[in-house]
Every structure is written in structure tokens, then in C-alpha cells.
XYZ file of C-alpha atoms in Angstrom:
678
model
C -44.669 32.314 33.861
C -45.918 35.686 34.842
C -48.997 37.175 33.293
C -48.601 39.687 30.578
C -50.302 42.940 31.393
C -51.414 45.656 29.079
C -49.741 49.002 29.704
C -51.986 51.384 31.458
C -53.084 54.179 29.159
C -52.339 57.657 30.330
C -53.538 60.975 29.084
C -50.907 63.083 27.291
C -48.939 65.281 29.626
C -49.764 68.941 29.496
C -47.070 71.491 28.800
C -45.683 72.193 32.281
C -44.673 75.791 31.397
C -47.762 76.818 29.430
C -50.524 78.729 31.088
C -54.149 78.821 30.025
C -55.189 82.189 28.663
C -57.547 83.862 31.050
C -60.437 85.781 29.546
C -60.312 89.530 30.102
C -62.272 90.908 33.024
C -63.813 93.653 30.900
C -67.217 92.370 29.663
C -66.856 94.163 26.327
C -63.436 92.630 25.674
C -64.620 89.231 26.835
C -67.510 89.353 24.380
C -65.179 90.496 21.587
C -62.825 87.626 22.380
C -65.613 85.069 22.162
C -67.200 86.453 19.004
C -64.206 87.461 16.857
C -60.894 86.332 18.296
C -61.285 82.725 19.374
C -62.995 81.615 16.131
C -60.199 82.942 13.896
C -57.493 81.561 16.203
C -59.138 78.161 15.969
C -59.420 78.356 12.173
C -55.798 79.534 11.922
C -54.786 76.112 13.280
C -57.364 74.166 11.275
C -56.234 71.182 9.174
C -58.184 72.645 6.250
C -56.034 74.827 4.002
C -58.871 77.133 2.991
C -59.893 77.693 6.597
C -56.327 78.563 7.555
C -55.947 80.999 4.671
C -59.275 82.656 5.414
C -58.392 82.954 9.095
C -54.958 84.433 8.372
C -56.513 86.986 6.030
C -59.180 87.847 8.598
C -56.572 88.370 11.326
C -54.511 90.569 8.997
C -57.581 92.749 8.563
C -58.585 93.035 12.233
C -55.098 93.289 13.751
C -55.027 97.008 12.975
C -57.740 97.510 15.596
C -56.102 98.124 18.975
C -58.543 96.042 21.037
C -58.446 93.119 18.621
C -54.656 93.271 18.428
C -54.258 93.150 22.199
C -56.629 90.186 22.435
C -54.843 88.376 19.604
C -51.519 88.870 21.384
C -53.056 87.364 24.546
C -54.021 84.322 22.505
C -50.398 83.789 21.380
C -51.112 84.674 17.762
C -47.458 85.614 17.137
C -46.228 82.156 18.148
C -48.850 80.518 15.929
C -47.895 82.702 12.960
C -44.156 82.071 13.399
C -44.408 78.305 13.871
C -47.316 77.434 11.582
C -48.609 80.196 9.298
C -45.264 81.255 7.795
C -44.528 77.651 6.823
C -47.999 76.994 5.437
C -48.265 75.378 2.025
C -50.617 78.144 0.927
C -48.933 81.321 -0.266
C -52.078 83.227 0.728
C -51.588 82.130 4.332
C -47.899 83.011 4.286
C -48.565 86.454 2.820
C -51.240 87.118 5.431
C -48.903 85.884 8.174
C -46.211 88.392 7.189
C -48.831 91.130 7.037
C -49.903 90.268 10.599
C -46.325 90.587 11.852
C -45.817 93.828 9.903
C -48.837 95.516 11.439
C -48.066 94.377 14.981
C -44.424 95.490 14.653
C -45.470 98.936 13.450
C -48.217 99.406 16.035
C -46.525 97.993 19.132
C -43.511 99.301 21.027
C -39.931 98.539 20.011
C -39.830 95.754 22.607
C -42.029 93.650 20.334
C -39.441 93.856 17.549
C -36.745 92.858 20.013
C -38.894 89.868 20.975
C -39.274 88.891 17.306
C -35.520 89.103 16.854
C -34.915 86.908 19.887
C -37.287 84.232 18.598
C -35.231 84.204 15.358
C -37.611 85.961 12.992
C -34.624 86.842 10.770
C -34.304 83.186 9.790
C -37.914 83.193 8.624
C -37.334 86.464 6.778
C -34.236 84.974 5.156
C -36.186 81.987 3.796
C -38.988 84.204 2.477
C -36.518 86.667 0.956
C -34.636 83.853 -0.748
C -37.829 82.464 -2.257
C -38.859 85.888 -3.585
C -35.405 86.550 -5.047
C -35.373 83.179 -6.794
C -38.804 83.892 -8.240
C -37.664 87.251 -9.589
C -34.534 85.904 -11.272
C -36.011 82.609 -12.484
C -35.877 82.085 -16.233
C -38.597 79.431 -16.237
C -41.206 80.531 -15.567
C -40.323 84.178 -15.969
C -41.841 86.436 -13.375
C -43.669 88.492 -16.001
C -45.486 85.343 -17.146
C -46.877 84.498 -13.727
C -50.565 85.051 -13.111
C -51.455 88.535 -11.880
C -52.826 87.078 -8.642
C -49.505 85.335 -7.975
C -47.565 88.520 -8.673
C -49.839 90.491 -6.377
C -49.349 88.017 -3.515
C -45.577 88.106 -3.981
C -45.513 91.915 -3.891
C -47.783 91.961 -0.843
C -45.389 89.617 0.930
C -42.404 91.685 -0.200
C -43.960 94.870 1.131
C -44.603 93.238 4.510
C -41.026 91.952 4.701
C -39.568 95.374 3.881
C -41.717 97.172 6.438
C -40.894 94.537 9.052
C -37.167 94.878 8.363
C -37.416 98.648 8.770
C -39.260 98.269 12.086
C -36.675 95.792 13.328
C -33.845 98.100 12.280
C -35.033 101.034 14.385
C -35.593 98.862 17.454
C -31.990 98.054 18.329
C -28.514 98.412 16.809
C -27.651 94.737 17.191
C -30.638 93.863 14.985
C -29.300 96.159 12.252
C -25.954 94.419 12.453
C -27.614 91.017 12.182
C -29.652 92.095 9.150
C -26.622 93.511 7.343
C -24.597 90.383 8.131
C -27.224 88.252 6.357
C -26.125 88.083 2.724
C -29.430 86.560 1.605
C -31.407 89.526 2.937
C -28.958 92.009 1.370
C -29.159 90.191 -1.959
C -32.954 90.422 -1.706
C -32.802 94.186 -1.105
C -30.261 94.816 -3.856
C -32.329 92.790 -6.336
C -35.407 94.861 -5.561
C -33.425 98.041 -6.284
C -32.272 96.838 -9.700
C -35.159 94.701 -11.011
C -37.256 96.345 -13.731
C -40.437 94.480 -12.786
C -40.639 95.971 -9.298
C -43.707 98.235 -8.871
C -43.045 101.809 -7.800
C -44.533 101.407 -4.311
C -42.297 98.380 -3.650
C -39.288 100.248 -5.013
C -40.057 103.146 -2.669
C -40.417 100.794 0.305
C -37.114 99.124 -0.591
C -35.251 102.415 -0.783
C -36.835 103.586 2.472
C -35.750 100.360 4.173
C -32.198 100.692 2.805
C -32.032 104.314 3.932
C -32.902 103.222 7.477
C -30.395 100.368 7.460
C -27.582 102.432 5.872
C -27.479 105.144 8.525
C -24.012 105.111 10.161
C -23.488 101.636 8.738
C -20.066 101.116 7.160
C -20.547 97.384 6.364
C -23.749 98.059 4.416
C -22.248 101.072 2.658
C -19.292 98.951 1.566
C -21.592 96.108 0.507
C -23.600 98.485 -1.719
C -20.430 99.755 -3.397
C -18.957 96.247 -3.811
C -22.125 94.604 -5.163
C -21.388 93.273 -8.644
C -24.375 90.974 -9.073
C -27.029 93.688 -9.272
C -24.713 96.738 -9.374
C -26.799 98.347 -6.676
C -24.676 101.498 -6.401
C -24.975 102.262 -10.102
C -28.728 101.666 -9.926
C -29.018 104.084 -7.017
C -27.201 106.741 -9.048
C -29.632 106.181 -11.928
C -32.623 106.520 -9.612
C -31.086 109.635 -8.060
C -30.912 111.313 -11.455
C -34.622 110.782 -12.124
C -37.413 112.756 -10.487
C -40.042 112.095 -7.876
C -40.056 110.058 -4.706
C -37.568 107.399 -5.810
C -35.007 110.066 -6.660
C -35.337 111.552 -3.166
C -35.164 108.163 -1.446
C -32.137 107.156 -3.525
C -30.481 110.414 -2.434
C -31.209 109.441 1.164
C -29.562 106.056 0.736
C -26.559 107.533 -1.067
C -26.111 110.231 1.582
C -25.919 107.602 4.307
C -23.487 105.584 2.191
C -21.275 108.633 1.563
C -21.202 109.501 5.262
C -20.374 105.958 6.363
C -17.586 105.665 3.774
C -16.306 109.200 4.531
C -16.829 110.307 0.933
C -16.608 113.995 1.773
C -15.726 117.163 -0.119
C -12.077 116.717 0.828
C -12.061 112.970 0.102
C -14.696 112.196 -2.564
C -15.455 108.666 -3.696
C -16.058 107.169 -7.122
C -16.133 109.834 -9.831
C -15.984 112.574 -7.208
C -19.058 111.315 -5.372
C -20.050 113.258 -2.251
C -23.173 114.970 -0.928
C -22.733 117.804 -3.420
C -24.099 115.608 -6.241
C -27.323 114.994 -4.294
C -28.300 118.588 -3.493
C -29.571 119.571 -7.004
C -31.920 116.563 -7.104
C -33.193 117.199 -3.579
C -33.817 120.864 -4.345
C -35.649 119.926 -7.533
C -37.979 117.761 -5.435
C -38.761 120.743 -3.207
C -40.208 122.610 -6.186
C -43.170 120.277 -6.617
C -46.500 121.330 -5.080
C -47.311 119.656 -1.797
C -51.018 120.481 -1.634
C -52.107 117.343 -3.495
C -52.042 114.140 -1.499
C -52.600 110.560 -2.484
C -55.679 108.673 -1.477
C -55.585 105.188 -0.115
C -53.542 103.262 2.391
C -49.840 102.930 2.986
C -49.421 100.526 0.079
C -50.114 103.162 -2.578
C -46.710 104.824 -2.569
C -45.297 108.133 -1.471
C -47.431 111.266 -1.697
C -45.978 114.622 -2.828
C -46.045 115.662 0.822
C -43.983 112.636 1.891
C -41.549 113.232 -0.955
C -40.930 116.869 0.025
C -40.712 115.940 3.701
C -38.118 113.259 2.984
C -36.107 115.651 0.808
C -36.073 118.160 3.661
C -34.963 115.496 6.127
C -32.079 114.455 3.860
C -31.015 118.077 3.370
C -31.126 118.604 7.132
C -28.937 115.541 7.592
C -26.488 116.798 4.955
C -26.346 120.145 6.745
C -25.426 118.459 10.014
C -23.021 115.876 8.621
C -21.161 118.545 6.647
C -19.405 119.453 9.902
C -17.257 116.371 9.381
C -16.103 117.673 6.013
C -15.263 121.049 7.530
C -13.175 119.470 10.251
C -11.413 117.210 7.784
C -10.725 120.175 5.496
C -9.308 122.232 8.377
C -12.114 124.754 8.107
C -12.814 124.435 11.819
C -10.630 124.345 14.864
C -10.315 120.928 16.502
C -12.731 120.512 19.344
C -15.224 123.088 18.110
C -18.665 122.904 19.596
C -21.598 121.059 18.173
C -24.678 123.176 17.462
C -26.523 121.530 20.320
C -24.098 122.615 23.007
C -24.898 125.572 25.152
C -22.583 128.502 25.459
C -18.972 129.162 24.698
C -16.747 128.634 27.692
C -14.652 131.590 28.785
C -11.566 130.216 30.472
C -10.892 133.343 32.434
C -7.523 135.043 32.496
C -3.936 134.165 31.813
C -1.311 133.985 34.501
C -0.866 137.738 34.462
C -4.555 138.222 35.160
C -4.978 140.596 32.205
C -5.731 138.326 29.290
C -9.166 136.848 28.670
C -9.114 133.559 26.794
C -12.079 132.186 24.918
C -12.406 128.442 24.614
C -12.748 127.032 21.112
C -15.998 125.382 22.190
C -18.431 128.171 21.541
C -21.909 129.009 20.444
C -21.280 132.747 20.439
C -19.389 135.058 18.133
C -15.625 135.495 18.404
C -14.297 138.392 20.446
C -12.848 141.555 18.944
C -14.047 140.815 15.388
C -13.842 144.111 13.507
C -16.629 144.823 11.049
C -16.793 147.519 8.399
C -20.492 146.913 7.767
C -23.053 149.228 9.287
C -26.068 148.137 11.315
C -29.193 147.522 9.337
C -31.432 148.678 12.180
C -32.212 151.848 10.265
C -33.732 149.967 7.317
C -37.379 150.251 6.485
C -40.070 148.013 7.980
C -40.775 144.621 6.372
C -43.928 145.766 4.616
C -41.887 148.418 2.794
C -38.977 146.134 2.053
C -38.694 145.240 -1.648
C -36.267 142.985 -3.493
C -33.971 145.877 -4.427
C -33.643 146.827 -0.755
C -32.981 143.190 0.095
C -30.097 143.030 -2.345
C -28.592 146.180 -0.854
C -28.744 144.755 2.658
C -27.689 141.196 1.947
C -25.333 141.736 -0.944
C -27.176 139.112 -2.970
C -26.008 140.699 -6.188
C -22.501 139.504 -5.349
C -23.697 136.081 -4.218
C -22.510 134.058 -7.177
C -19.141 135.804 -7.255
C -18.512 134.918 -3.617
C -19.620 131.342 -4.185
C -16.854 130.898 -6.708
C -14.467 130.858 -3.737
C -16.103 127.658 -2.422
C -14.838 125.295 -5.091
C -13.068 123.222 -2.442
C -16.336 122.746 -0.518
C -18.929 121.999 -3.224
C -21.443 120.663 -0.705
C -21.493 123.958 1.170
C -21.718 125.788 -2.124
C -24.766 123.737 -3.073
C -26.399 124.251 0.317
C -25.974 128.039 0.128
C -26.733 128.537 -3.552
C -29.456 125.906 -4.136
C -30.915 124.714 -0.840
C -31.198 127.895 1.235
C -33.446 129.780 -1.259
C -35.816 126.818 -1.492
C -35.884 126.389 2.277
C -36.644 130.069 2.821
C -39.530 129.795 0.360
C -41.004 126.835 2.223
C -40.813 128.614 5.573
C -43.095 131.293 4.099
C -45.667 128.960 2.572
C -49.324 129.444 3.464
C -50.230 127.258 6.452
C -53.552 125.801 5.345
C -53.346 122.341 6.923
C -51.217 120.068 9.085
C -49.107 118.986 6.117
C -48.114 122.566 5.320
C -47.231 123.099 8.982
C -45.058 119.980 8.923
C -43.286 121.174 5.762
C -42.556 124.536 7.386
C -41.199 122.775 10.466
C -38.888 120.549 8.408
C -37.703 123.517 6.326
C -36.804 125.410 9.499
C -34.991 122.329 10.800
C -32.924 122.090 7.629
C -32.069 125.796 7.766
C -31.241 125.378 11.444
C -28.780 122.570 10.771
C -27.085 124.413 7.923
C -26.853 127.652 9.902
C -25.405 125.983 12.995
C -22.854 124.061 10.946
C -21.545 127.385 9.662
C -22.030 129.275 12.934
C -19.529 127.093 14.785
C -16.777 127.737 12.224
C -13.920 129.887 13.488
C -13.992 133.190 11.608
C -11.559 135.000 13.916
C -8.623 136.861 12.406
C -9.900 136.364 8.878
C -9.904 132.569 9.003
C -12.330 130.913 6.563
C -13.101 134.342 5.103
C -14.300 132.762 1.862
C -16.973 130.814 3.707
C -18.127 133.849 5.672
C -18.233 135.994 2.530
C -20.385 133.425 0.719
C -22.608 132.717 3.716
C -23.282 136.290 4.902
C -25.691 137.289 2.077
C -27.662 134.054 2.487
C -27.687 134.414 6.277
C -29.050 137.951 6.060
C -31.752 136.762 3.696
C -32.646 133.978 6.145
C -33.004 136.569 8.881
C -35.145 138.921 6.792
C -37.271 136.335 4.979
C -37.520 133.422 7.427
C -36.827 134.670 10.948
C -38.388 138.139 10.911
C -41.836 137.219 9.474
C -42.342 134.471 12.050
C -41.044 136.528 14.962
C -43.149 139.544 14.008
C -46.275 137.368 13.733
C -46.145 136.580 17.491
C -47.177 132.978 16.869
C -48.296 131.079 19.971
C -46.856 127.754 18.755
C -44.090 126.833 21.217
C -42.505 124.343 18.801
C -42.325 126.965 16.055
C -40.906 129.501 18.510
C -38.204 127.026 19.518
C -37.254 126.347 15.901
C -37.107 129.956 14.755
C -35.265 131.133 17.884
C -32.592 128.496 17.422
C -32.256 129.538 13.780
C -32.051 133.192 14.782
C -29.283 132.397 17.263
C -27.205 130.574 14.648
C -27.634 133.341 12.074
C -26.883 136.147 14.534
C -23.817 134.330 15.815
C -22.430 133.697 12.342
C -22.958 137.269 11.109
C -20.542 138.652 13.697
C -22.518 141.763 14.611
C -23.924 142.457 11.131
C -27.384 140.963 11.661
C -29.984 143.044 9.743
C -32.338 143.510 12.697
C -35.319 145.790 12.408
C -35.777 148.556 15.001
C -36.557 147.155 18.458
C -36.635 143.614 17.081
C -34.626 142.387 20.069
C -37.656 143.148 22.234
C -39.529 140.350 20.490
C -37.038 137.847 21.879
C -37.217 139.414 25.333
C -41.007 139.097 25.191
C -40.708 135.488 24.002
C -38.403 134.699 26.907
C -40.879 136.170 29.363
C -43.828 134.373 27.742
C -42.154 130.965 27.864
C -40.446 131.378 31.223
C -40.857 128.270 33.343
C -42.239 126.094 30.539
C -40.660 122.649 30.703
C -38.282 123.701 33.464
C -37.716 121.895 36.714
C -36.836 123.450 40.028
C -33.371 125.020 39.869
C -30.787 122.649 41.191
C -33.131 119.673 41.186
C -31.855 116.530 39.599
C -35.045 114.794 38.565
C -36.683 117.233 36.161
C -37.353 115.661 32.786
C -36.372 118.698 30.704
C -33.277 119.390 32.769
C -32.323 115.720 32.742
C -32.470 115.605 28.944
C -30.556 118.798 28.172
C -31.025 121.912 30.289
C -29.402 124.054 27.592
C -32.057 123.439 24.914
C -35.045 125.376 26.261
C -36.616 128.310 24.447
C -35.277 130.574 27.199
C -31.704 129.503 26.518
C -32.161 130.166 22.816
C -33.655 133.614 23.459
C -30.675 134.470 25.646
C -28.359 133.222 22.901
C -30.026 135.409 20.254
C -29.978 138.496 22.461
C -26.375 137.954 23.511
C -25.341 137.721 19.861
C -27.340 140.820 18.868
C -25.731 142.870 21.663
C -22.190 142.267 20.483
C -20.143 145.209 19.263
C -20.925 147.148 17.041
C -24.557 146.950 18.173
C -26.240 150.322 18.844
C -25.627 151.489 22.406
C -29.335 151.734 23.206
C -29.915 148.139 22.076
C -26.830 146.991 23.930
C -28.014 148.665 27.122
C -31.491 147.143 26.901
C -30.128 143.662 26.301
C -27.457 144.081 28.977
C -30.063 145.111 31.533
C -32.185 142.118 30.531
C -29.294 139.661 30.935
C -28.299 141.185 34.263
C -31.885 140.875 35.430
C -32.026 137.244 34.346
C -28.945 136.226 36.320
C -30.160 137.983 39.475
C -33.835 137.007 39.286
C -35.055 134.406 41.810
C -35.915 130.952 40.438
C -34.002 131.453 37.179
C -32.887 127.968 36.053
C -29.133 127.415 36.498
C -28.631 126.763 32.786
C -30.096 130.174 31.912
C -27.887 131.903 34.488
C -24.840 130.202 32.997
C -25.838 131.121 29.454
C -26.577 134.752 30.328
C -23.299 135.167 32.230
C -21.268 133.747 29.366
C -22.855 136.318 27.063
C -22.187 139.116 29.521
C -18.535 138.047 29.614
C -18.410 138.163 25.810
C -20.253 141.457 25.387
C -18.355 143.433 28.020
C -15.024 141.625 28.005
C -13.363 144.207 25.744
C -12.714 147.519 27.478
C -12.096 149.160 24.083
C -15.666 148.545 22.944
C -17.992 151.541 23.183
C -20.492 149.600 25.278
C -17.931 149.008 28.035
C -17.875 152.621 29.210
C -21.317 153.714 28.032
C -23.269 150.735 29.368
C -21.307 148.431 31.667
C -19.831 151.155 33.861
C -22.497 153.841 33.554
C -25.289 151.395 34.426
C -23.413 149.796 37.306
C -23.374 146.229 36.016
C -20.323 145.378 38.120
C -22.201 145.846 41.381
C -24.953 143.465 40.247
C -22.382 140.825 39.310
C -20.626 141.214 42.668
C -23.951 140.685 44.458
C -24.577 137.589 42.344
C -21.311 135.770 43.097
C -22.203 134.322 46.554
C -25.680 133.351 45.344
C -24.182 131.646 42.309
C -21.871 129.577 44.491
C -24.870 128.331 46.458
C -26.781 127.472 43.280
C -23.803 125.550 41.887
C -23.385 123.515 45.072
C -27.075 122.627 44.963
C -26.760 120.822 41.624
C -26.389 117.043 41.964
C -23.111 115.996 40.319
C -24.330 112.487 39.631
C -27.695 113.405 38.144
C -26.535 116.483 36.187
C -22.827 116.160 35.678
C -22.520 118.572 32.734
C -24.681 121.238 34.359
C -22.680 121.046 37.583
C -19.404 121.256 35.685
C -20.543 124.341 33.760
C -21.907 125.922 36.942
C -18.596 125.442 38.770
C -16.766 126.870 35.784
C -18.990 129.947 35.495
C -18.524 130.612 39.241
C -14.763 130.626 38.720
C -15.045 132.797 35.610
C -17.371 135.293 37.286
C -14.869 135.869 40.081
C -12.081 136.375 37.573
C -14.257 138.619 35.409
C -15.060 140.875 38.378
C -11.354 141.153 39.228
C -10.518 141.904 35.617
C -13.118 144.646 35.296
C -11.997 146.289 38.533
C -8.422 146.318 37.299
C -9.483 147.807 33.951
C -12.097 150.306 35.096
C -12.145 153.716 33.340
C -10.559 155.316 36.411
C -7.470 153.077 36.208
C -6.791 153.597 32.531
């Protein structure tokens, strides 16, 4: 019989794929790791509950520090939190664990949120959300009877979950879809909207999270409308009708819901719901003072500044999304341009070579629009301009009468009648701090979006005359009260210059030659073009410039050209037309002018001088010899177009090839219709 032998004892096998964490080479970081990081990591995995809770709380406090956060990530703190801390028996540890993930998600790049999603953090969020929801709806014990410390921990955990969900949502679209597909998480969010016991800061965070999730999200919009358990939609309407931050945030959620469900002016939803019902509440929020700010950290709710900023962002979004309603209501030709596109495309001549056709995709005014109004260039200077003069120029005394013709587009009516005056006021607020500057920037953005939405409408041959009649007084007031003060101040802020120039372009384009410019005001835009020339531009024809790669038609120079081209349209004064025409001709012939600016300037020259019946055709185009300059440009333009990489800048190359073709046709057309041949 063989001898029995004890099994040889072996040490446990190490994880074959794990790697020991190397200490950082920087002596300062190495010392920090030894003194602060390793001790709390060790305690976070301690068998003692109190040690784990204390460690989790300590990490939640130090993770906001960049150096500590990077060292904690090196020590695999996220894996420890996900696998151990979030399942801890202590609610203090769990709350601290969610706070750790919240801070890291907000401070790190979006890739971290993608990593969390891939390691199934939504399952952990689902379990936590379910537990919180059950606590809120439990009849025994009722939530209101819980100890204050327990309630505080639950709200702290809720706040961390909401912020984490919002961070995940902006990281990637597939994460949004996964969140919305999780009925437990949606039930958690809807309950927080409707529960009376929810503190204001948690209610604000919930609405902010929903607003992020609901953007372009039909499933969530439908889920909000269909919810019968908490009646979330009805609760949002109640919050909308109140005042303060929650009213503004509820408007933001409802706007995204209306857009996703296509509840537009022409196809309203329940009880006529569309964006028009939100505008009065948003404008009311803009009336509150923004100078006072809250003290404390992010857990203390929205400040007046944040409330006004959010209201402006929602109004800006309404202004942009209203284009959909216009298209659906046949207020715009199919295929009309978006406000971010460059110039209108002139398709050259018909088969007989005599007819100039203008493409529907346009950022300029329509050709041959006859105006009975007179130029306002002769008006007094701004410092002598009183309210009575303003009414004479803008026709504001007839404003309400004209707005009565917009009953079929109540959202536009609200934007013109309620929003525009408030936005103009905010663009003129005293800039005393960074918050005031941010408010001015957001107000200009909202005006910009509204103005461009209207500027791309087809007003040719009297189409949409009711919209133009209602918009014109407001547009003139925007020019006089928002554009002119900033332009005349010669501000050196490039961002502000970009905003106001884009706004000026939209207003000038929509007013069809009736822009109330002050004497020589066009020279301000010429000076701005010269001052910003070359900023953010890459070498012409190059395919690797960052600005050109993003959108070569969005520079300040392009916008200045757009404003000037619109101001030069008939019936502009001949002297102004000549000065602008010379400027545009100089731009297209100047060496090193970016291709996008050449294209934009040529398109405006085509528009300005395409009508031989206009006074500027004989008095400026022919007398100043513009044709010769354009003939000299044609071979150079062909070379520039061929130098643009089709693969790197497809749109720019396409527009360059098109403008080459149109320039040749334009030259032929002008020769055939010269004053000597008439």
C-alpha cells in the first residue's frame, strides 16, 4: 500500500493580468501618494465599517484636487468604488462612493464616462435609483419621518446620481439611449419631478438632467407625455407656470419635448402646447436682477445668474428650432439655407444667357426687391436719438397691429413681441464683471438665432409679407439699440465682434435694403475686417488649417463681408455702394485672401451688380471699371480653386468651382448688357 502524502502547499496565484502600480517619478507626487493616497486606499478596503466610511468620505473630499485625483486613478480607486464601496452596508460609504464618481466624471474627459458605461455603471445607478424611489414612496416609514441625517444622505446620493447621469449623457449618444431605455431610472427621475418632499436644489438638478437627456430624444419625450404614475408632464407644466429657476428649467425640458414630438405652431400638442406657451415665462425670468449671486458650492441651487443664462439658452434654442415650424407651415422655400451656411449660390444664367437665377440657398437678400422706404442714413447720431425718433424710424408704434397678423405663428409672435425687447435690454447692460459679460454674450446669441431664422425666409414677390411687416420694426430696433452701440464702441473683444457682426448680417439681410445705418457706419465693418484679417485663418488652399477645417465660412471676415454686401444692396446711397463695391473688389484681388472670403465677396458682387436697372450698375460698376478687375481675377481664381484639396475641404472646393463658373458667366452677362449695348 502506497504512502499517503500531504499535498504540497502553494502560495495563491497572482492575477496574471494585473500590474503593480508604480510610484510616480516626481518626488512631490511620490510623497503625496505615500502620505495621503495609499492610507485612504487601504482604509477604503478595510474590514472595519467605520474605517471604510471615513476613507470614502476622505476620498470624496480630496478627489477635487487634480493631483490627488490623478494619483487615486492610478491606484484603481474607480474599480474599488464600483466593486466594493457602492455595495457597502453603510449608506455613508455608498453616498461617498457616488460622490467620488460624480466628481471624477465632471472633472475628467468624456472618455472616463464612456469607460464607466462600459463597466456597466448604469446597473449600479439603477439599483441605487430603485432604492431611493422606494424610500420616497414608502408608506412605512414615511420619508418625512426619517431622521434628518438619513434624509440628508439620501439627497446627497440623489444629487450625485443626477450629476453623474448628466455627465454620462453628454459623453456619447448610445449612453443616452441606454439611460432612456432603463425604466427604473426614468421612474426615478419622474418621481423626483413630482414628489413634494424634494428640496429645491435636487429639483433643479433633476430638471437640468432631464433637459440634457430630452434633447432630440423622441423616446424620452413620449415617455414623459405617457407617464401616468407620476404625471410628469402635468407637473412640468405646473413648474413652468411658477417663477424662478425651476420654471426656467421646466421650460427647457418642455421645449426639448415639444421639438422631439414635433409639437409646433402648425401642429400643436395637448391643449395647443408648443414653444409659444414657454416664451412668457422665460421672458419673465429675464427681468430678475443678475447682480446678486449665491454663495457656496454647487449643491446650493441655481443662482440668479444661472437662471437668466439658462433662460437665454432656451430662448436661443427656440429661435433656432423655430425654422422647423416655418418649413412645416410653408413659410420658407424647401431647401432654404441654415443660418450657418455661407453665401447664397448664384446659379448663373439660363439657356439664353440673359437670365440670372438665384439659388434658394441664400444668406443674402433677394434680388430686385422694391422698397418704398427711404434710407435712414440721414438720421441723427445715436447720442441725439430719442425714443420718439426711434418710433419714427422703426415703426414701433404700429408694432402690435402688425403682430396681429402672426396668429398662425404664435411662437414667432412671442419672440418678436416679448423676447426681442428683453434681449436688446440685456445687450446694453453695464459690463461690471464676468457674469454680466456672459449674459450679454448669451443675449446676443439668442438675438442672432432669432434674426437668422427670419433672415433665411423668402420675402421675394411679397411672400410672407406678414412676417416681414411684423419683424421689420423689431429688426430696426435691434440694429439701433444692440448692433450700433457695440460697433461704435470699437470693442477689442474678438468674440463680441464675431457675435455682433453675425447679428448685423442677419438684420441687414432681412431688412431688404432698409437697414437704419448711421452715416459712414459701413466703414466700421471695413475697419473690423482689416483689424481681424488673418486671425484664425490658415494658408489659402491648405487643407490642414484648424479654422478652415471646421468651417471656413464662419470667420469674422466672412461676417463683415456679409454685412457690407447686404448694406450695399439697392437702394443704398451711391456713395456707400461705391465704397463697399471698391472694398469687395479689393478683397477678391488682394494676395493671400482666404478662398472662403473671395467666394463670399464675389457672391455679394454678383447680387449687388446683377441688375442693370439698379442705379449702382451704371454709376458704380461701369464708371469705376469693376468689370476689368473681375476679368483679371478669373485666371487667378481658377488656380486658387484647383489648389484646394477636395478630400480635406470638399465643401470649400465645391463652392470655389461653382464661383469660378459663375464669375465667367457674370462677366459674359455684363459685357452683353453694358450701357453701350442697351
